[in-house]
Each structure stands twice: as structure tokens, then as C-alpha cells.
Short mmCIF file of C-alpha atoms and ligand atoms in Angstrom, two decimals:
data_model
loop_
_atom_site.label_atom_id
_atom_site.label_comp_id
_atom_site.label_asym_id
_atom_site.label_seq_id
_atom_site.Cartn_x
_atom_site.Cartn_y
_atom_site.Cartn_z
CA UNK A 1 -16.76 39.74 -0.88
CA UNK A 2 -14.95 42.16 -3.15
CA UNK A 3 -11.65 40.70 -2.03
CA UNK A 4 -12.94 37.21 -2.70
CA UNK A 5 -13.98 38.10 -6.22
CA UNK A 6 -10.74 39.91 -6.93
CA UNK A 7 -8.22 37.48 -5.55
CA UNK A 8 -9.59 34.13 -4.50
CA UNK A 9 -11.78 33.23 -7.45
CA UNK A 10 -9.21 33.91 -10.17
CA UNK A 11 -6.67 31.86 -8.20
CA UNK A 12 -9.13 29.02 -7.79
CA UNK A 13 -9.82 29.23 -11.50
CA UNK A 14 -6.14 28.92 -12.22
CA UNK A 15 -5.76 25.92 -9.94
CA UNK A 16 -8.76 24.20 -11.57
CA UNK A 17 -7.42 24.97 -15.03
CA UNK A 18 -4.05 23.46 -14.17
CA UNK A 19 -5.80 20.45 -12.65
CA UNK A 20 -7.91 19.74 -15.72
CA UNK A 21 -5.48 20.66 -18.47
CA UNK A 22 -2.22 19.26 -17.15
CA UNK A 23 -1.75 16.26 -19.41
CA UNK A 24 -1.77 13.26 -17.08
CA UNK A 25 1.38 11.24 -17.61
CA UNK A 26 0.75 7.77 -19.00
CA UNK A 27 2.35 4.64 -17.65
CA UNK A 28 4.90 2.99 -19.91
CA UNK A 29 6.65 -0.31 -19.31
CA UNK A 30 10.02 1.40 -19.93
CA UNK A 31 9.50 3.36 -16.70
CA UNK A 32 10.25 0.16 -14.75
CA UNK A 33 12.57 -1.68 -17.09
CA UNK A 34 15.91 -2.25 -15.39
CA UNK A 35 14.73 -0.59 -12.15
CA UNK A 36 15.80 -2.10 -8.82
CA UNK A 37 12.73 -2.91 -6.72
CA UNK A 38 12.08 -4.47 -3.29
CA UNK A 39 8.64 -6.02 -2.70
CA UNK A 40 7.70 -7.19 0.80
CA UNK A 41 4.98 -9.75 1.53
CA UNK A 42 5.57 -11.17 -1.94
CA UNK A 43 4.98 -14.85 -1.19
CA UNK A 44 1.22 -14.59 -1.77
CA UNK A 45 -1.69 -12.31 -2.62
CA UNK A 46 -1.15 -8.83 -4.02
CA UNK A 47 2.60 -8.86 -3.33
CA UNK A 48 3.08 -12.04 -5.37
CA UNK A 49 1.16 -10.49 -8.28
CA UNK A 50 3.28 -7.32 -8.06
CA UNK A 51 6.41 -9.46 -8.40
CA UNK A 52 4.99 -11.02 -11.59
CA UNK A 53 4.12 -7.63 -13.11
CA UNK A 54 7.58 -6.29 -12.27
CA UNK A 55 9.12 -9.39 -13.85
CA UNK A 56 7.18 -8.75 -17.06
CA UNK A 57 8.49 -5.18 -17.18
CA UNK A 58 12.07 -6.46 -16.85
CA UNK A 59 12.91 -5.05 -13.40
CA UNK A 60 15.55 -6.27 -10.95
CA UNK A 61 13.50 -7.69 -8.08
CA UNK A 62 14.18 -8.58 -4.46
CA UNK A 63 11.23 -10.25 -2.74
CA UNK A 64 10.73 -11.11 0.90
CA UNK A 65 8.29 -12.85 3.29
CA UNK A 66 8.65 -15.59 5.90
CA UNK A 67 7.93 -18.75 3.87
CA UNK A 68 10.99 -19.72 1.88
CA UNK A 69 9.45 -22.40 -0.36
CA UNK A 70 6.75 -19.98 -1.52
CA UNK A 71 9.38 -17.32 -2.27
CA UNK A 72 11.30 -19.91 -4.24
CA UNK A 73 8.24 -20.68 -6.39
CA UNK A 74 7.50 -17.00 -6.98
CA UNK A 75 11.16 -16.45 -7.95
CA UNK A 76 11.08 -19.27 -10.51
CA UNK A 77 7.96 -17.79 -12.06
CA UNK A 78 9.51 -14.29 -12.12
CA UNK A 79 12.56 -15.65 -13.93
CA UNK A 80 10.31 -17.22 -16.57
CA UNK A 81 8.34 -14.00 -16.98
CA UNK A 82 11.47 -12.01 -17.83
CA UNK A 83 12.80 -10.39 -14.66
CA UNK A 84 16.19 -8.73 -15.22
CA UNK A 85 17.18 -10.51 -12.00
CA UNK A 86 15.33 -12.04 -9.06
CA UNK A 87 16.46 -12.69 -5.48
CA UNK A 88 14.69 -13.46 -2.25
CA UNK A 89 15.38 -13.19 1.48
CA UNK A 90 13.14 -14.95 3.97
CA UNK A 91 12.47 -13.76 7.50
CA UNK A 92 9.94 -12.11 9.76
CA UNK A 93 9.20 -8.40 9.85
CA UNK A 94 8.59 -8.74 13.61
CA UNK A 95 12.34 -8.39 13.73
CA UNK A 96 13.63 -4.90 12.89
CA UNK A 97 17.14 -6.23 12.31
CA UNK A 98 15.67 -8.37 9.55
CA UNK A 99 13.87 -5.36 8.04
CA UNK A 100 17.24 -3.57 7.82
CA UNK A 101 18.91 -6.68 6.46
CA UNK A 102 16.55 -6.77 3.47
CA UNK A 103 17.53 -3.23 2.49
CA UNK A 104 21.22 -4.06 2.99
CA UNK A 105 20.79 -7.05 0.70
CA UNK A 106 19.54 -4.71 -2.06
CA UNK A 107 22.56 -2.49 -1.52
CA UNK A 108 24.86 -5.50 -1.76
CA UNK A 109 23.16 -6.81 -4.89
CA UNK A 110 22.71 -3.59 -6.82
CA UNK A 111 24.56 -0.80 -5.03
CA UNK A 112 21.33 1.22 -5.06
CA UNK A 113 17.55 1.08 -5.08
CA UNK A 114 14.81 2.69 -7.19
CA UNK A 115 11.59 1.54 -5.56
CA UNK A 116 10.63 0.22 -2.14
CA UNK A 117 7.21 -1.47 -2.11
CA UNK A 118 5.98 -2.10 1.45
CA UNK A 119 3.09 -4.53 1.37
CA UNK A 120 3.37 -7.22 4.08
CA UNK A 121 1.01 -7.44 7.06
CA UNK A 122 1.01 -9.64 10.13
CA UNK A 123 -1.97 -11.92 10.56
CA UNK A 124 -4.84 -10.55 12.59
CA UNK A 125 -8.50 -11.32 13.21
CA UNK A 126 -11.68 -9.92 11.68
CA UNK A 127 -14.06 -9.77 14.63
CA UNK A 128 -15.00 -8.22 17.95
CA UNK A 129 -12.12 -6.30 19.54
CA UNK A 130 -10.68 -8.44 22.31
CA UNK A 131 -8.82 -5.68 24.12
CA UNK A 132 -5.62 -7.58 23.42
CA UNK A 133 -2.96 -4.90 23.59
CA UNK A 134 -0.14 -7.43 23.13
CA UNK A 135 -1.55 -8.42 19.74
CA UNK A 136 -1.84 -4.74 18.84
CA UNK A 137 1.76 -4.11 19.87
CA UNK A 138 3.00 -6.97 17.71
CA UNK A 139 0.87 -5.85 14.78
CA UNK A 140 2.19 -2.28 15.10
CA UNK A 141 5.70 -3.69 14.88
CA UNK A 142 5.01 -5.78 11.78
CA UNK A 143 2.66 -3.41 9.94
CA UNK A 144 4.19 -0.05 10.89
CA UNK A 145 7.56 -0.13 12.63
CA UNK A 146 9.13 -2.42 10.02
CA UNK A 147 7.83 -0.05 7.30
CA UNK A 148 9.48 2.84 9.10
CA UNK A 149 12.69 0.86 9.61
CA UNK A 150 12.95 -0.14 5.96
CA UNK A 151 12.14 3.40 4.83
CA UNK A 152 14.83 4.90 7.04
CA UNK A 153 17.41 2.36 5.81
CA UNK A 154 16.47 2.83 2.17
CA UNK A 155 16.19 6.64 2.09
CA UNK A 156 19.86 7.39 1.32
CA UNK A 157 19.72 5.08 -1.73
CA UNK A 158 16.31 6.42 -2.78
CA UNK A 159 17.49 10.04 -2.52
CA UNK A 160 20.44 9.17 -4.70
CA UNK A 161 18.26 7.49 -7.37
CA UNK A 162 15.31 9.92 -7.02
CA UNK A 163 13.35 6.80 -6.27
CA UNK A 164 9.94 5.95 -4.88
CA UNK A 165 8.33 4.48 -1.81
CA UNK A 166 5.01 2.69 -2.14
CA UNK A 167 3.11 1.84 1.04
CA UNK A 168 0.13 -0.47 0.73
CA UNK A 169 -2.73 0.55 2.98
CA UNK A 170 -6.47 0.09 3.04
CA UNK A 171 -9.77 1.91 3.16
CA UNK A 172 -9.77 0.60 6.74
CA UNK A 173 -6.73 2.87 7.23
CA UNK A 174 -8.73 5.97 6.29
CA UNK A 175 -12.23 5.20 7.57
CA UNK A 176 -13.29 3.44 10.77
CA UNK A 177 -14.72 -0.03 10.17
CA UNK A 178 -15.97 -2.41 12.85
CA UNK A 179 -14.15 -5.74 13.40
CA UNK A 180 -10.75 -4.37 12.33
CA UNK A 181 -9.64 -2.43 15.41
CA UNK A 182 -6.00 -3.63 15.56
CA UNK A 183 -5.59 -3.65 11.76
CA UNK A 184 -7.09 -0.17 11.30
CA UNK A 185 -4.89 1.22 14.06
CA UNK A 186 -1.80 0.14 12.14
CA UNK A 187 -3.03 1.31 8.74
CA UNK A 188 -4.05 4.76 10.03
CA UNK A 189 -0.55 5.04 11.48
CA UNK A 190 0.95 4.48 8.01
CA UNK A 191 -1.01 7.48 6.72
CA UNK A 192 0.42 9.63 9.52
CA UNK A 193 4.00 8.54 8.97
CA UNK A 194 4.07 8.65 5.18
CA UNK A 195 2.00 11.82 4.72
CA UNK A 196 4.22 13.64 7.16
CA UNK A 197 7.41 12.22 5.67
CA UNK A 198 6.25 13.31 2.20
CA UNK A 199 6.08 16.89 3.47
CA UNK A 200 9.46 16.53 5.17
CA UNK A 201 11.05 15.37 1.91
CA UNK A 202 9.66 18.38 0.04
CA UNK A 203 11.04 20.73 2.66
CA UNK A 204 14.42 18.98 2.42
CA UNK A 205 14.36 19.20 -1.36
CA UNK A 206 14.68 15.43 -1.63
CA UNK A 207 13.09 14.03 -4.74
CA UNK A 208 11.67 10.77 -3.37
CA UNK A 209 8.02 10.11 -4.14
CA UNK A 210 5.66 8.52 -1.64
CA UNK A 211 2.56 6.70 -2.79
CA UNK A 212 -0.02 5.57 -0.26
CA UNK A 213 -2.26 2.85 -1.73
CA UNK A 214 -5.78 2.92 -0.35
CA UNK A 215 -7.27 -0.42 -1.33
CA UNK A 216 -10.83 -1.68 -1.08
CA UNK A 217 -11.80 -5.33 -0.97
CA UNK A 218 -9.46 -7.53 -3.07
CA UNK A 219 -9.87 -11.26 -3.80
CA UNK A 220 -6.67 -12.59 -2.18
CA UNK A 221 -6.92 -15.96 -0.40
CA UNK A 222 -6.41 -14.30 3.00
CA UNK A 223 -9.17 -11.73 2.46
CA UNK A 224 -11.58 -14.30 1.02
CA UNK A 225 -11.02 -16.59 3.98
CA UNK A 226 -11.44 -13.90 6.63
CA UNK A 227 -14.16 -11.58 5.31
CA UNK A 228 -16.02 -13.00 2.30
CA UNK A 229 -18.87 -14.37 4.48
CA UNK A 230 -19.47 -10.91 5.96
CA UNK A 231 -18.79 -8.30 3.24
CA UNK A 232 -21.69 -7.94 0.82
CA UNK A 233 -19.97 -6.47 -2.24
CA UNK A 234 -17.77 -8.31 -4.69
CA UNK A 235 -13.99 -8.25 -4.37
CA UNK A 236 -11.77 -6.74 -7.07
CA UNK A 237 -9.10 -8.88 -8.80
CA UNK A 238 -5.67 -9.02 -7.16
CA UNK A 239 -3.87 -9.10 -10.54
CA UNK A 240 -5.32 -5.75 -11.65
CA UNK A 241 -4.86 -4.32 -8.15
CA UNK A 242 -1.16 -5.25 -8.22
CA UNK A 243 -0.72 -3.62 -11.62
CA UNK A 244 -2.40 -0.40 -10.48
CA UNK A 245 -0.10 -0.24 -7.44
CA UNK A 246 3.00 -0.57 -9.59
CA UNK A 247 1.76 2.03 -12.06
CA UNK A 248 0.94 4.49 -9.29
CA UNK A 249 4.47 4.12 -7.91
CA UNK A 250 6.09 4.55 -11.33
CA UNK A 251 3.94 7.65 -11.96
CA UNK A 252 4.92 9.01 -8.53
CA UNK A 253 1.28 9.52 -7.54
CA UNK A 254 0.47 10.72 -4.06
CA UNK A 255 -2.31 8.17 -3.45
CA UNK A 256 -3.88 5.29 -5.30
CA UNK A 257 -7.57 4.58 -4.82
CA UNK A 258 -8.41 1.07 -5.97
CA UNK A 259 -11.11 0.18 -6.89
CA UNK A 260 -11.49 3.85 -7.69
CA UNK A 261 -15.19 4.44 -7.05
CA UNK A 262 -15.59 2.24 -3.99
CA UNK A 263 -12.66 3.98 -2.30
CA UNK A 264 -13.14 7.56 -3.50
CA UNK A 265 -16.80 7.90 -2.51
CA UNK A 266 -16.25 6.94 1.14
CA UNK A 267 -13.26 9.30 1.25
CA UNK A 268 -15.41 12.17 -0.02
CA UNK A 269 -18.14 11.39 2.52
CA UNK A 270 -15.67 11.01 5.36
CA UNK A 271 -15.37 14.66 6.32
CA UNK A 272 -18.86 15.80 5.33
CA UNK A 273 -21.13 13.03 6.52
CA UNK A 274 -19.14 10.78 8.85
CA UNK A 275 -22.15 9.26 10.64
CA UNK A 276 -23.81 8.49 7.33
CA UNK A 277 -20.59 6.88 6.09
CA UNK A 278 -20.31 4.81 9.28
CA UNK A 279 -23.82 3.45 8.80
CA UNK A 280 -23.18 2.70 5.11
CA UNK A 281 -20.07 0.80 6.13
CA UNK A 282 -21.97 -1.26 8.70
CA UNK A 283 -24.81 -1.90 6.25
CA UNK A 284 -22.34 -3.33 3.79
CA UNK A 285 -21.66 -6.13 6.27
CA UNK A 286 -23.64 -9.11 7.42
CA UNK A 287 -22.86 -8.46 11.09
CA UNK A 288 -24.81 -11.53 12.25
CA UNK A 289 -22.21 -13.69 10.52
CA UNK A 290 -19.31 -12.38 12.60
CA UNK A 291 -18.55 -14.92 15.31
CA UNK A 292 -18.44 -13.74 18.91
CA UNK A 293 -15.49 -15.33 20.63
N1 NAP B 301 -6.95 -8.29 0.28
C1 NAP B 301 -7.64 -7.21 0.61
O1 NAP B 301 -8.88 -7.20 0.57
C2 NAP B 301 -6.92 -5.97 1.06
C3 NAP B 301 -7.70 -4.83 1.27
C4 NAP B 301 -7.06 -3.65 1.66
C5 NAP B 301 -5.68 -3.64 1.83
N2 NAP B 301 -4.95 -4.76 1.62
C6 NAP B 301 -3.50 -4.69 1.84
O2 NAP B 301 -2.80 -5.32 0.79
C7 NAP B 301 -1.57 -5.86 1.30
C8 NAP B 301 -1.44 -7.31 0.87
O3 NAP B 301 -2.55 -8.05 1.37
P1 NAP B 301 -2.94 -9.50 0.82
O4 NAP B 301 -4.40 -9.62 0.87
O5 NAP B 301 -2.22 -9.75 -0.44
O6 NAP B 301 -2.34 -10.40 2.01
P2 NAP B 301 -1.67 -11.85 2.00
O7 NAP B 301 -1.97 -12.60 0.75
O8 NAP B 301 -2.02 -12.47 3.29
O9 NAP B 301 -0.11 -11.52 2.00
C9 NAP B 301 0.56 -11.09 3.13
C10 NAP B 301 2.04 -11.25 2.89
O10 NAP B 301 2.76 -10.83 4.06
C11 NAP B 301 3.63 -11.87 4.46
N3 NAP B 301 3.76 -11.86 5.92
C12 NAP B 301 2.86 -12.23 6.86
N4 NAP B 301 3.37 -12.10 8.10
C13 NAP B 301 4.64 -11.67 7.94
C14 NAP B 301 5.70 -11.40 8.84
N5 NAP B 301 5.56 -11.55 10.18
N6 NAP B 301 6.90 -10.98 8.36
C15 NAP B 301 7.06 -10.83 7.02
N7 NAP B 301 6.10 -11.09 6.12
C16 NAP B 301 4.90 -11.51 6.57
C17 NAP B 301 2.99 -13.14 3.95
O11 NAP B 301 3.94 -14.16 3.71
P3 NAP B 301 4.46 -15.24 4.80
O12 NAP B 301 3.27 -15.77 5.49
O13 NAP B 301 5.20 -16.22 3.95
O14 NAP B 301 5.37 -14.46 5.69
C18 NAP B 301 2.44 -12.68 2.61
O15 NAP B 301 3.44 -12.72 1.62
C19 NAP B 301 -1.61 -5.65 2.81
O16 NAP B 301 -0.87 -4.50 3.15
C20 NAP B 301 -3.08 -5.43 3.09
O17 NAP B 301 -3.31 -4.65 4.25
C21 NAP B 301 -5.54 -5.93 1.24
C1 NAG B 302 12.11 14.07 -9.51
O1 NAG B 302 12.57 12.86 -10.08
C2 NAG B 302 11.78 12.39 -11.14
C3 NAG B 302 12.31 11.02 -11.52
O2 NAG B 302 13.68 11.03 -11.76
C4 NAG B 302 11.80 13.40 -12.29
O3 NAG B 302 10.97 12.95 -13.34
C5 NAG B 302 11.29 14.73 -11.78
O4 NAG B 302 11.40 15.71 -12.80
C6 NAG B 302 12.09 15.18 -10.57
N1 NAG B 302 11.50 16.39 -10.00
C7 NAG B 302 12.22 17.42 -9.62
C8 NAG B 302 11.45 18.54 -9.02
O5 NAG B 302 13.44 17.47 -9.75
#
């Protein structure tokens, strides 16, 4: 006890003091002006909104997804909103050669890269786990392996620019939820890869920030279509969500919790009262409404 009082408490005090008094850096538009940014899954939803925010800040943007005509429309809008430049490449992230190609395109266009925003996901179901390992394998490729592939390809440029990686994940990638077995498997994997890589980069003295975005329920068309009949609480707006993601990357934050309260409380409960958290999570759903197939 004496030792505790003498050494641990003063140190804890110091840590708390630093935590509370370190002036939190504020986001400024200039942080992203002229920066070279890749956004994946930018043809719809949160990715599309991120492209618009980046355009308003005057970034150089490269967007990607499968559907070319949607990417074309998003590009036109980005040009009107003030992007320093806007390009797109269409293709599927099932294909790792394509994932590499997107990064190469950025190198060709700009000779470097400041921010890599990984946001795309393959389509999956919200429902009873079907034991379909082939679906899970494909989803792991799209949601995880392509993130790893793009990260590996982009790291030399990001080290050079002291850039940032932003990986979009979910509360379902931190906490077990029913009806999302394949999806959660892939999102938990992102936490493993990026949290470990963050440590690796520190050890290597590489100044590349990694931000893991832990998102709650957001009102994108895909989410509304798949879960709105089951989830009881109200979704948060995709426009604000997209802005918070971009800010968190620019500020080089370790994690983003959005919406803050509805993500942070489950994360606090997770280690202390996991069974209680599990039942809260189930109670937040109208399980009767999930179709058995
Ligand atoms: N909405 C939510 O409630 C919520 C909650 C937590 C986390 N998140 C996360 O937020 C991110 C964005 O979600 P969202 O709701 O905005 O989804 P979304 O609107 O469905 O967007 C998904 C994007 O990925 C692209 N995509 C799909 N399959 C692809 C493939 N095989 N190869 C390349 N691109 C592909 C889609 O475009 P194409 O179809 O044109 O390829 C689209 O641009 C995801 O990482 C998701 O896990 C969302
Ligand atoms: C890492 O890079 C950022 C952005 O360039 C810079 O603000 C920060 O001071 C750098 N940190 C270190 C430890 O060099």
C-alpha cells in the first residue's frame, strides 16, 4: 500500500492531469485543403458524403466502388463543391489486384498520398447465421483482405507524407450482436489488424496515424433497408457521420465513436458487464421481425 501511495497514485495523477489539460486540437478546414485522399465505397452512403465533405475542403480526391455511373455522378458533384481535383476508378474489391491498382492510380495521379479512407463493404444479410462459410470467405476478402492489401500498397507513400489511414468499422466490430455473424467477423478482424499495425508503426518510428471508426446505426439507404424494421432506436445522419470520420482522420485520432454516447456506453460495459450488454443489445431489437430463412 505504501508503494502504491508513493509511486502509483502520483503517476496516475499526472496521467489524468495530462489527459484533462492537454488542449484538444481543433479541426480546421486547412488541415485537408490540397491533401491527396482515396475514399473507397464512395458511390453511396457514408463514403459518398465523405467525398462531398472532402470536396468542400478543397482536397484532391480519388473515389472508387463498382458502379461507374454512380461514381460519375458523385464526381460531378465533387467538382461543383470545389474539389482541387476528382478522379474515379471502378472495380470490385473482391479482386486484390484491383485494390492495388487503386493505390497505383493515386501514385500515378499525384506521386504521393496523404490519407487512405477504407470504407467499402460487400453486401451481406442481417438474419440468422446460415453456416455459409463461402459467403464468409468472400466477405473476409472484400471487407478485410482488400483493406490490408490497400494499406500495404499505400504505406510507403503514407510514411513519406506522414499521412493517415482511416478504417471504417462498426459497433458490431467491437461487441457481439445477433444476426450479423459474417459481418461482425470481418469488422472484428479490422480491429485486430489495425490496432496491431498501429503498434508496429510506433515501434518502427513511422509517423502514420491509424483511425478506427466505430459507428453506431446510421441512416444510409443500405442500413435503412436491411435493419430499420428491427432496430428500435433512431439512426444518426450520414452527412454528420461522414464529417466526423474525416475530422477524426485529420486530427489523427486513434478511434472515433459516432454517435458518441451510443457507442461509448456499450464499449465501457463490454469488459465489465458483458452479459448485461448482450441482453441490452438484444432488447434493442424487435427479434420477431427478423425473417427465418
Ligand atoms: N450504415 C450503418 O448503419 C453503418 C453502421 C456501422 C458501420 N457502418 C460502416 O460504414 C461503411 C459504409 O456503410 P454504408 O452504410 O454507407 O454502406 P453503403 O451505402 O451500402 O455503401 C457501401 C459502398 O461499398 C461499395 N461496394 C459494395 N460492394 C463492393 C465491392 N465488392 N467492391 C468495391 N466496392 C463495393 C458500394 O458501391 P457499389 O455497389 O457501387 O460497389 C458502396 O459505395 C461500411 O464500412 C459499414 O460497415 C455503417
Ligand atoms: C507526425 O506527423 C504529424 C503530421 O505531419 C505531425 O503533426 C506530428 O508532429 C508528427 N509526430 C511526430 C512524433 O513526429
